[in-house]
C-alpha positions as MATLAB code, in Angstrom:
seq = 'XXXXXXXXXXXXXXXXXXXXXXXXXXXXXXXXXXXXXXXXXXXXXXXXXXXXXXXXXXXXXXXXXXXXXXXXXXXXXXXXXXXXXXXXXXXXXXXXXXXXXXXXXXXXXXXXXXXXXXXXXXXXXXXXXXXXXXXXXXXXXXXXXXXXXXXXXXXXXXXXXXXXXXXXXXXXXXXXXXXXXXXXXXXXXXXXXXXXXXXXXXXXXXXXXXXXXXXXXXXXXXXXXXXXXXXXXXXXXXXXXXXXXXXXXXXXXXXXXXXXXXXXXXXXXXXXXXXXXXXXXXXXXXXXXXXXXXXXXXXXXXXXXXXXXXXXXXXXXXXXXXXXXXXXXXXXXXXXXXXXXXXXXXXXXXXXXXXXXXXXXXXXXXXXXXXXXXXXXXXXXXXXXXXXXXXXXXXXXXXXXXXXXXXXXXXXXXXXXXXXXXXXXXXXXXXXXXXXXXXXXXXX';
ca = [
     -20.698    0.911  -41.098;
     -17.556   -0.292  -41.240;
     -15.622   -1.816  -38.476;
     -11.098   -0.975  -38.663;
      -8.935   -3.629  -37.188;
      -7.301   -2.046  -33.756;
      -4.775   -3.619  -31.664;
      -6.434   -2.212  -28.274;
      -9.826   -3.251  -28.949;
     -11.141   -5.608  -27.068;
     -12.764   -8.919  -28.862;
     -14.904  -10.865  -26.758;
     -15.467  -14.762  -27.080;
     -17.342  -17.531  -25.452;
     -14.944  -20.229  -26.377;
     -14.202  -23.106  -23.823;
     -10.705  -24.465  -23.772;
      -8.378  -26.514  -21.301;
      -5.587  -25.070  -20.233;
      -2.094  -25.541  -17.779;
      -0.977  -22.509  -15.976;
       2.879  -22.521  -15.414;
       3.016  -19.163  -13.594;
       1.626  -17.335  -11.015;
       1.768  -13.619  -11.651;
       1.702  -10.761   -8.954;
      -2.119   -9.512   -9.012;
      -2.374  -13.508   -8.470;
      -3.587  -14.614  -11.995;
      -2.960  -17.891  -13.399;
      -1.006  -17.473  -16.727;
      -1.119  -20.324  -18.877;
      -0.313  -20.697  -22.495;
      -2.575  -21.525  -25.594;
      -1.878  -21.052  -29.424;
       1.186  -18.859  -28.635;
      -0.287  -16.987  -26.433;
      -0.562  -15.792  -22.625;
      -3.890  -16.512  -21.328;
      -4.511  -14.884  -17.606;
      -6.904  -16.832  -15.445;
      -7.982  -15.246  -12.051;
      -8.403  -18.576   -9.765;
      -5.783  -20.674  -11.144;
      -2.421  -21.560   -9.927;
       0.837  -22.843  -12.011;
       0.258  -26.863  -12.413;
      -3.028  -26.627  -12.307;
      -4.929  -27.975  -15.108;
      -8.686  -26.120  -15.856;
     -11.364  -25.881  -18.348;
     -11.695  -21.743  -18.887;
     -14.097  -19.716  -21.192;
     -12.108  -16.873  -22.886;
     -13.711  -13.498  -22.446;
     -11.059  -10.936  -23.808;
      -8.842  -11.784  -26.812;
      -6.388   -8.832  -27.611;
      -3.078   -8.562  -29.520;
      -0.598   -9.981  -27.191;
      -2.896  -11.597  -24.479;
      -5.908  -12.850  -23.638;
      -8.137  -13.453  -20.370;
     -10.262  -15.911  -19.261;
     -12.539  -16.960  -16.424;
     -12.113  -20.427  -14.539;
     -15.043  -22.681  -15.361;
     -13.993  -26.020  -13.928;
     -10.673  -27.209  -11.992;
      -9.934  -30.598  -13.749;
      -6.417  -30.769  -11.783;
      -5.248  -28.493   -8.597;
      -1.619  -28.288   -7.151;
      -0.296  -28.725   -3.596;
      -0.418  -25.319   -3.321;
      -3.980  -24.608   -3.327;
      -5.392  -23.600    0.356;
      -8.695  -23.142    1.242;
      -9.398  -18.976    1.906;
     -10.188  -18.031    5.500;
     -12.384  -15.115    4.368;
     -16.324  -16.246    3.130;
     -16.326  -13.559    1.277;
     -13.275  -14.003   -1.061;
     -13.997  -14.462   -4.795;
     -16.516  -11.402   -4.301;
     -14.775   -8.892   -2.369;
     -12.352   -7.269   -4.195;
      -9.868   -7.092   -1.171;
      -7.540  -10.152   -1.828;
      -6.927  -11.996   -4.673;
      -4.770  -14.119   -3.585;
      -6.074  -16.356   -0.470;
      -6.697  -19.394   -2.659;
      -2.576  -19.871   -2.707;
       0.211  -21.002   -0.293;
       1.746  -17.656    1.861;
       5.060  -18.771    0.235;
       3.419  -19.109   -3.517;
       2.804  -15.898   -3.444;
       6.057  -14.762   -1.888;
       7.986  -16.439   -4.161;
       5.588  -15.553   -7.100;
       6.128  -11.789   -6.456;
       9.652  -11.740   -5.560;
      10.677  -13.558   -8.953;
       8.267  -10.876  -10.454;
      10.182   -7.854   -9.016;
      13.828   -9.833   -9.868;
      12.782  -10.507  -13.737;
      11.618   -6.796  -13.585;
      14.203   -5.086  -12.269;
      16.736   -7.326  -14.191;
      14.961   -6.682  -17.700;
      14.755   -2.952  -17.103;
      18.386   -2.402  -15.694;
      20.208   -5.126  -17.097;
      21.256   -5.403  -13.607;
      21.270   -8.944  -11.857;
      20.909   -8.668   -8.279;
      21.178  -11.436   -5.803;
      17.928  -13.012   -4.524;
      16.852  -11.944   -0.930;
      14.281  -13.296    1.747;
      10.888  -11.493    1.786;
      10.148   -9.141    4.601;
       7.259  -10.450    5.940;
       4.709  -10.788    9.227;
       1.850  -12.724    9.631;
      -0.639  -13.562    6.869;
      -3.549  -12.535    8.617;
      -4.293  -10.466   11.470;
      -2.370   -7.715    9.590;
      -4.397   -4.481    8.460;
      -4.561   -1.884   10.878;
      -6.221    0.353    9.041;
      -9.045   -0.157    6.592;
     -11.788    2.040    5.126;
     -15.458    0.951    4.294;
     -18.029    1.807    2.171;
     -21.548    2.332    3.810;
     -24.578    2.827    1.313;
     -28.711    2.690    2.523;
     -30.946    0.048    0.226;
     -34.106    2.623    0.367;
     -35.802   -0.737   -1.409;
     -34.791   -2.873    1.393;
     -34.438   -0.284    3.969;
     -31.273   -1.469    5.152;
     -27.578   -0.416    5.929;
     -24.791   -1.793    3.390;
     -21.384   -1.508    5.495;
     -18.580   -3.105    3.321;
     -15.564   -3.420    0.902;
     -16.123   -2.932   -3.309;
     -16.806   -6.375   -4.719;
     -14.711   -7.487   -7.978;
     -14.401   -5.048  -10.621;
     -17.262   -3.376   -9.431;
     -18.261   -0.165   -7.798;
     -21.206   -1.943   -5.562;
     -20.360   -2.685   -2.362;
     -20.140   -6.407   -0.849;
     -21.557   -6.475    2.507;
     -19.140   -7.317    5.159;
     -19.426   -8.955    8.637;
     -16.273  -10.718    9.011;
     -12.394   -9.450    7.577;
      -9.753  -12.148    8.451;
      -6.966   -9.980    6.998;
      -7.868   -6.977    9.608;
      -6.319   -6.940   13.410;
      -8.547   -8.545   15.980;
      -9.245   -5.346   17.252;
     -10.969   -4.135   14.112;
     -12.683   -6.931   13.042;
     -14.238   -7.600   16.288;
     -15.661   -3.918   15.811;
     -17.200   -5.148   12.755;
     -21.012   -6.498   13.578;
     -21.212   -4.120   16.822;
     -20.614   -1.088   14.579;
     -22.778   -1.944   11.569;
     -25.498   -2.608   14.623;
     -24.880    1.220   16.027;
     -24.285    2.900   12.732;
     -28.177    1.106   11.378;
     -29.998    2.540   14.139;
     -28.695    6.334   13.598;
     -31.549    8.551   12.421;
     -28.565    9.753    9.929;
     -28.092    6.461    8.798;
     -29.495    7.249    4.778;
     -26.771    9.538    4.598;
     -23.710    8.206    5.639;
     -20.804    8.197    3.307;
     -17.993    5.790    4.941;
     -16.127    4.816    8.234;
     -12.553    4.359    8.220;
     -11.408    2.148   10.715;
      -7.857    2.784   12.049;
      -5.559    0.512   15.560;
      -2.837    3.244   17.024;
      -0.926    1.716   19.775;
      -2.987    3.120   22.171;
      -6.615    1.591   20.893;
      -9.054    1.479   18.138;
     -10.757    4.475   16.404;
     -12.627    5.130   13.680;
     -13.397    7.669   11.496;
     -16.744    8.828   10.010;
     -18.008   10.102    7.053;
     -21.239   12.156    7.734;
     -22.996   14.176    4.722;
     -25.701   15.977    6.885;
     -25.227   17.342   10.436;
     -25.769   14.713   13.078;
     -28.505   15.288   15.678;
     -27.696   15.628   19.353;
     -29.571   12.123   19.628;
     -27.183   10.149   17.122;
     -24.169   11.811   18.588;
     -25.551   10.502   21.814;
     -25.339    7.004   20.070;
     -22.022    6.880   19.316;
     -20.140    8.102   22.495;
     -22.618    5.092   23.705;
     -20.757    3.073   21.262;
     -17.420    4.734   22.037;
     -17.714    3.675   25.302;
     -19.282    0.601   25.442;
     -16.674   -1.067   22.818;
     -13.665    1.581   24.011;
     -12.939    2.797   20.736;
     -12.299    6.715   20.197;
     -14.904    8.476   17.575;
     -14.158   11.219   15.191;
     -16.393   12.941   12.814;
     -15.887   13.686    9.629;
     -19.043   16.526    7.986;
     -16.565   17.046    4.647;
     -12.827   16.420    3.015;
     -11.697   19.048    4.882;
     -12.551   19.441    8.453;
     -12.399   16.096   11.617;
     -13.980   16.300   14.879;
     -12.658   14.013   17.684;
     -16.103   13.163   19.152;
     -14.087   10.854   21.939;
     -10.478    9.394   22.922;
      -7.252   10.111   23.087;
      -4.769   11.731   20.395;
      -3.604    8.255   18.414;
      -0.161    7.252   17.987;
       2.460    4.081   16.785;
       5.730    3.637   18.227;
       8.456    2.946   15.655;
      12.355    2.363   17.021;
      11.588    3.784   20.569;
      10.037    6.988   19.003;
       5.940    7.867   19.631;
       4.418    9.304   16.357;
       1.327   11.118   16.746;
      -1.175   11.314   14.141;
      -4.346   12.563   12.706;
      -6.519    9.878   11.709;
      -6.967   10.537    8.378;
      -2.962   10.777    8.056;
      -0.942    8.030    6.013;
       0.432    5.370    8.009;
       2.134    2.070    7.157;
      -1.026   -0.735    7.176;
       1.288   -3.577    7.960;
       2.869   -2.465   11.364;
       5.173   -5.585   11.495;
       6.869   -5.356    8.046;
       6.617   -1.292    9.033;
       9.247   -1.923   12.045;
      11.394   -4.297    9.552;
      11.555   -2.031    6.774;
      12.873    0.859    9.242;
      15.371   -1.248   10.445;
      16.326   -2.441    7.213;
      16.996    1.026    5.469;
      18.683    1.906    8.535;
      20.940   -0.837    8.172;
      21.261   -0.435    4.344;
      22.160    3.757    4.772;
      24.752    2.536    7.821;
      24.319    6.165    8.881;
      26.987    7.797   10.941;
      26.975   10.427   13.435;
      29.054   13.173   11.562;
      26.268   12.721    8.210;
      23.545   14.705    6.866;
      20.297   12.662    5.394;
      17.830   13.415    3.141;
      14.505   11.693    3.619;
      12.301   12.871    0.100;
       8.493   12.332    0.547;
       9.256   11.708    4.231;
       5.415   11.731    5.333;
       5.438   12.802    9.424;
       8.472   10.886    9.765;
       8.381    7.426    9.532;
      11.886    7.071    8.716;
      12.840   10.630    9.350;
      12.872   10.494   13.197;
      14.414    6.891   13.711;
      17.482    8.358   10.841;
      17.654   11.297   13.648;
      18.551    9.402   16.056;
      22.059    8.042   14.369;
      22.586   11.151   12.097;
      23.780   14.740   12.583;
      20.896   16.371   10.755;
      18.392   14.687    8.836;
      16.257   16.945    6.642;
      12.806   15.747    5.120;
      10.575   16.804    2.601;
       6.860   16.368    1.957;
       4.077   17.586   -0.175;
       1.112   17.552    2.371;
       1.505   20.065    4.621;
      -0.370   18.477    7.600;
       2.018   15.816    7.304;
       4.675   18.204    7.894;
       3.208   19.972   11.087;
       2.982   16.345   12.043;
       6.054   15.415   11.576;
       7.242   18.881   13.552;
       5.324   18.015   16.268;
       6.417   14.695   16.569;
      10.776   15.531   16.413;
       9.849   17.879   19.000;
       7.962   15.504   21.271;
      10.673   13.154   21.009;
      13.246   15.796   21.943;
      14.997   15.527   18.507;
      16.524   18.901   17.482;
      18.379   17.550   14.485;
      15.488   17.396   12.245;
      13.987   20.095    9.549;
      10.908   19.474    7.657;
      10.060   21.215    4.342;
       6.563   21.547    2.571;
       7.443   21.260   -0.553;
       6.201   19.639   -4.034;
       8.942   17.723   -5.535;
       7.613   17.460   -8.994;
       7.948   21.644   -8.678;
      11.317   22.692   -9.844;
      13.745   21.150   -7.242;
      16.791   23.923   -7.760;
      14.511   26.705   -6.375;
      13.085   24.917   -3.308;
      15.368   26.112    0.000;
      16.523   22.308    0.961;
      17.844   21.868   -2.663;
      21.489   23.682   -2.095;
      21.967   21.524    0.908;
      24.999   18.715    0.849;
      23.459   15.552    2.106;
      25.754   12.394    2.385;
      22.905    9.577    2.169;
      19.080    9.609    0.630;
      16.413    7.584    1.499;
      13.046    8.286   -0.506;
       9.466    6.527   -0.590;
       7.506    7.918   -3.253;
       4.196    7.148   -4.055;
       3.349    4.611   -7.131;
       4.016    7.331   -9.426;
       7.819    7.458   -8.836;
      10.305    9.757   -8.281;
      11.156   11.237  -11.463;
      11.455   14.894  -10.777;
      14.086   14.574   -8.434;
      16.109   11.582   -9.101;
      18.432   14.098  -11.606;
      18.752   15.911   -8.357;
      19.780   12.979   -6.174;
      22.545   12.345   -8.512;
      23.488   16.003   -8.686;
      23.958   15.782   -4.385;
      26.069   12.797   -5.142;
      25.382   10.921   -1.856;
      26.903    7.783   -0.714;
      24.311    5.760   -0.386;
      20.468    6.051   -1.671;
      17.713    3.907   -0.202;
      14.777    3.440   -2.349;
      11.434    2.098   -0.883;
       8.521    1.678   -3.545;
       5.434    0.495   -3.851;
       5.362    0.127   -8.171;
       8.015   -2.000   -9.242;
       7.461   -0.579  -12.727;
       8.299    3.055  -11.434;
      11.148    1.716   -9.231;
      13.228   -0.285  -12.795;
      12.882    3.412  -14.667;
      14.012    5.508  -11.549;
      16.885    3.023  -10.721;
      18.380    3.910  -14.673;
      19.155    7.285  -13.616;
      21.557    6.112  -10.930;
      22.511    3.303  -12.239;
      23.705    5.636  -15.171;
      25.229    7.952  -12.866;
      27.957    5.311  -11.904;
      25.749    3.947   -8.695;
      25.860    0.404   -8.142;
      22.702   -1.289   -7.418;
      23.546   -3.419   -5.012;
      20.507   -4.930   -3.016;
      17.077   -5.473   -3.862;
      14.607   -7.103   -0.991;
      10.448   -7.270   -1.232;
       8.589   -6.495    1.397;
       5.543   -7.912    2.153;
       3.266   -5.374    3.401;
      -0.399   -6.573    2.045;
      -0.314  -10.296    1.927;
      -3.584  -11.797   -0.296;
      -3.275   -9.078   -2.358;
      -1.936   -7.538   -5.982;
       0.776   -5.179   -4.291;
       4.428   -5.204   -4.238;
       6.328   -3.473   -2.254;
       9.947   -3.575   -2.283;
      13.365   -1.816   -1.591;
      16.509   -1.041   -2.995;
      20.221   -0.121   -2.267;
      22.173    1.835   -4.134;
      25.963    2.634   -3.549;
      28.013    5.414   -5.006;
      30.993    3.649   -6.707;
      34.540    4.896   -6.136;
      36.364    6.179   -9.271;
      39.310    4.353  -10.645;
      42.370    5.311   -9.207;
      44.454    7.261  -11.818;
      47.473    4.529  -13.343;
];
């Protein structure tokens, strides 16, 4: 049979070569340089000098897999985590906190200035600590029938299988300290062959977790974990499907952002990173410069993360969010707060915006956080409501450069770009941007 030449196909090899990696890129690859071409090397940092095997040869790239450090660089640490090279968590614990700052934000710079042929001026990174961070985390819990034993843990490296976990250096004390108790309790449950996974969540007022449950739980194993509930004073809910939660024990959960108590459910989105959370409010606040006679727009507002603190300096502040529980959250929690000046709006904004009831509204700023997919069905809308001043927060730089055209071709000036980060050790990049409405020449 014969075999046609295609640029996507992958080509396998076994070849050994020594290579230099000169940069560091943001899923925390070594990229170093051979024949022409960019070789990325999980493992490796820029100086460093290493023997590799290639595995993947294509077109414009290829890949290979670190065989022996001949050479490492100051910036090499040792990882906190034991687990880290087979967890698929972080890939990034091998390098200096500030390597992989600065590695990202020159990332998200080169980006955005490629895309937009706009140069902005370099910013510090909004940051917290390195570890000690995640306040939410979910794990995967499979039974061995073989062994006949409990597998409680995180997916390992490009793999589906789960790496078994009993320590998580990146998680808040609180959690991890739940770790080995709760693998103890959830092993002894006459349900435990068909669990599906626990999601383990700090509010400010405690630990909880969540779990996953595919058969009814007997009377005895419910028994078991109020036990646990109480003995490590953590509040239990159950989860039998998608659909439906139980709270088995505890209080309602909730995190305070800018003097304002948010409720949620716990299988709600919340910020993981609660420091660089409380620093990116402030910072869009800052950036919108909101003033009491305006009307905001928050798009893809969640229950109000930066709804209810833009409230608080705003005449009216109307948000607008796809999942409805998220809006009955976010209800709940202007009215708990005693802020009248807020309107939420189930709505999907990839729909067709001119028809939805917020969409004839004047609004003089927009913040929006979309998920990595963008914002492109609005953003012809946000120009059309002409507002002052638009704050973008994003988690895919990619999406963020092609959104950022739109306005940028609609006369807006972009005029601040700052990264934010919210999952140290790992691949992601968050980041936010300012954009300002520029005034029109004045007629000669």
């Amino acid at each position: 049979m014969a075999q046609f030449y295609s640029p996507n196909r992958r080509v396998t090899t076994r070849q050994m070569i020594t290579v230099t990696a000169d940069d560091l890129d943001p899923l925390g690859q070594g990229v170093a340089h051979y024949q022409g071409k960019a070789i990325f090397v999980p493992g490796m940092l820029p100086g460093e000098q290493a023997e590799i095997q290639l595995t993947e040869e294509k077109r414009q790239f290829s890949r290979g897999k670190l065989q022996r450090l001949l050479k490492p660089c100051a910036e090499r640490v040792a990882p906190l985590c034991p687990h880290f090279g087979t967890c698929g968590g972080c890939q990034q614990q091998h390098a200096d906190t500030h390597l992989q700052q600065n590695s990202k934000a020159a990332h998200l710079q080169r980006l955005i200035a490629r895309e937009t042929g706009v140069t902005v001026e370099p910013e510090s990174v909004i940051c917290g600590t390195e570890y000690g961070y995640r306040r939410r985390a979910r794990l995967g819990l499979y039974y061995q029938p073989k062994q006949q034993r409990l597998v409680m843990g995180f997916r390992k490296v490009a793999s589906h299988d789960l790496v078994a976990i009993k320590t998580c250096p990146v998680l808040r004390p609180e959690l991890e300290r739940l770790l080995a108790p709760l693998y103890r309790c959830l092993s002894e449950l006459r349900a435990v062959k068909r669990l599906g996974h626990v999601e383990l969540v700090l509010a400010d007022n405690g630990p909880l977790l969540t779990l996953r449950h595919l058969d009814s739980l007997s009377t005895a194993d419910r028994a078991a974990l109020l036990a646990f509930s109480q003995r490590e004073q953590v509040a239990i809910y159950l989860a039998p499907d998608s659909d439906h939660i139980e709270r088995l024990s505890g209080e309602e959960p909730y995190y305070q952002i800018e003097g304002l108590r948010l409720a949620f459910n716990p299988r709600d989105f919340i910020q993981v990173n609660a420091t660089v959370n409380e620093k990116m409010v402030a910072q869009a606040l800052e950036w919108l410069d909101v003033q009491p006679n305006e009307r905001v727009l928050d798009l893809f507002c969640g229950m109000g993360n930066f709804t209810l603190p833009l409230a608080r300096h705003a005449l009216q502040v109307v948000g607008i969010e796809g999942v409805a529980t998220l809006v009955a959250n976010g209800q709940y929690n202007a009215q708990i707060n005693g802020l009248a000046n807020v309107s939420f709006f189930h709505e999907n904004l990839e729909d067709e915006i001119d028809k939805q009831p917020w969409a004839s509204q004047g609004f003089d700023k927009i913040l929006l956080d979309p998920a990595r997919a963008g914002a492109a069905g609005v953003m012809l809308h946000i120009v059309k409501l002409a507002p002052k001043r638009v704050v973008y927060v994003s988690c895919n730089p990619t999406t963020l450069a092609r959104d950022s055209h739109v306005l940028i071709d609609a006369g807006y000036r972009l005029a601040r770009v700052r990264m934010l980060d919210m999952f140290p050790h790992t691949g992601h990049l968050e980041s936010m941007a300012l954009f300002i409405q520029q005034e029109p020449l004045a007629a000669e």
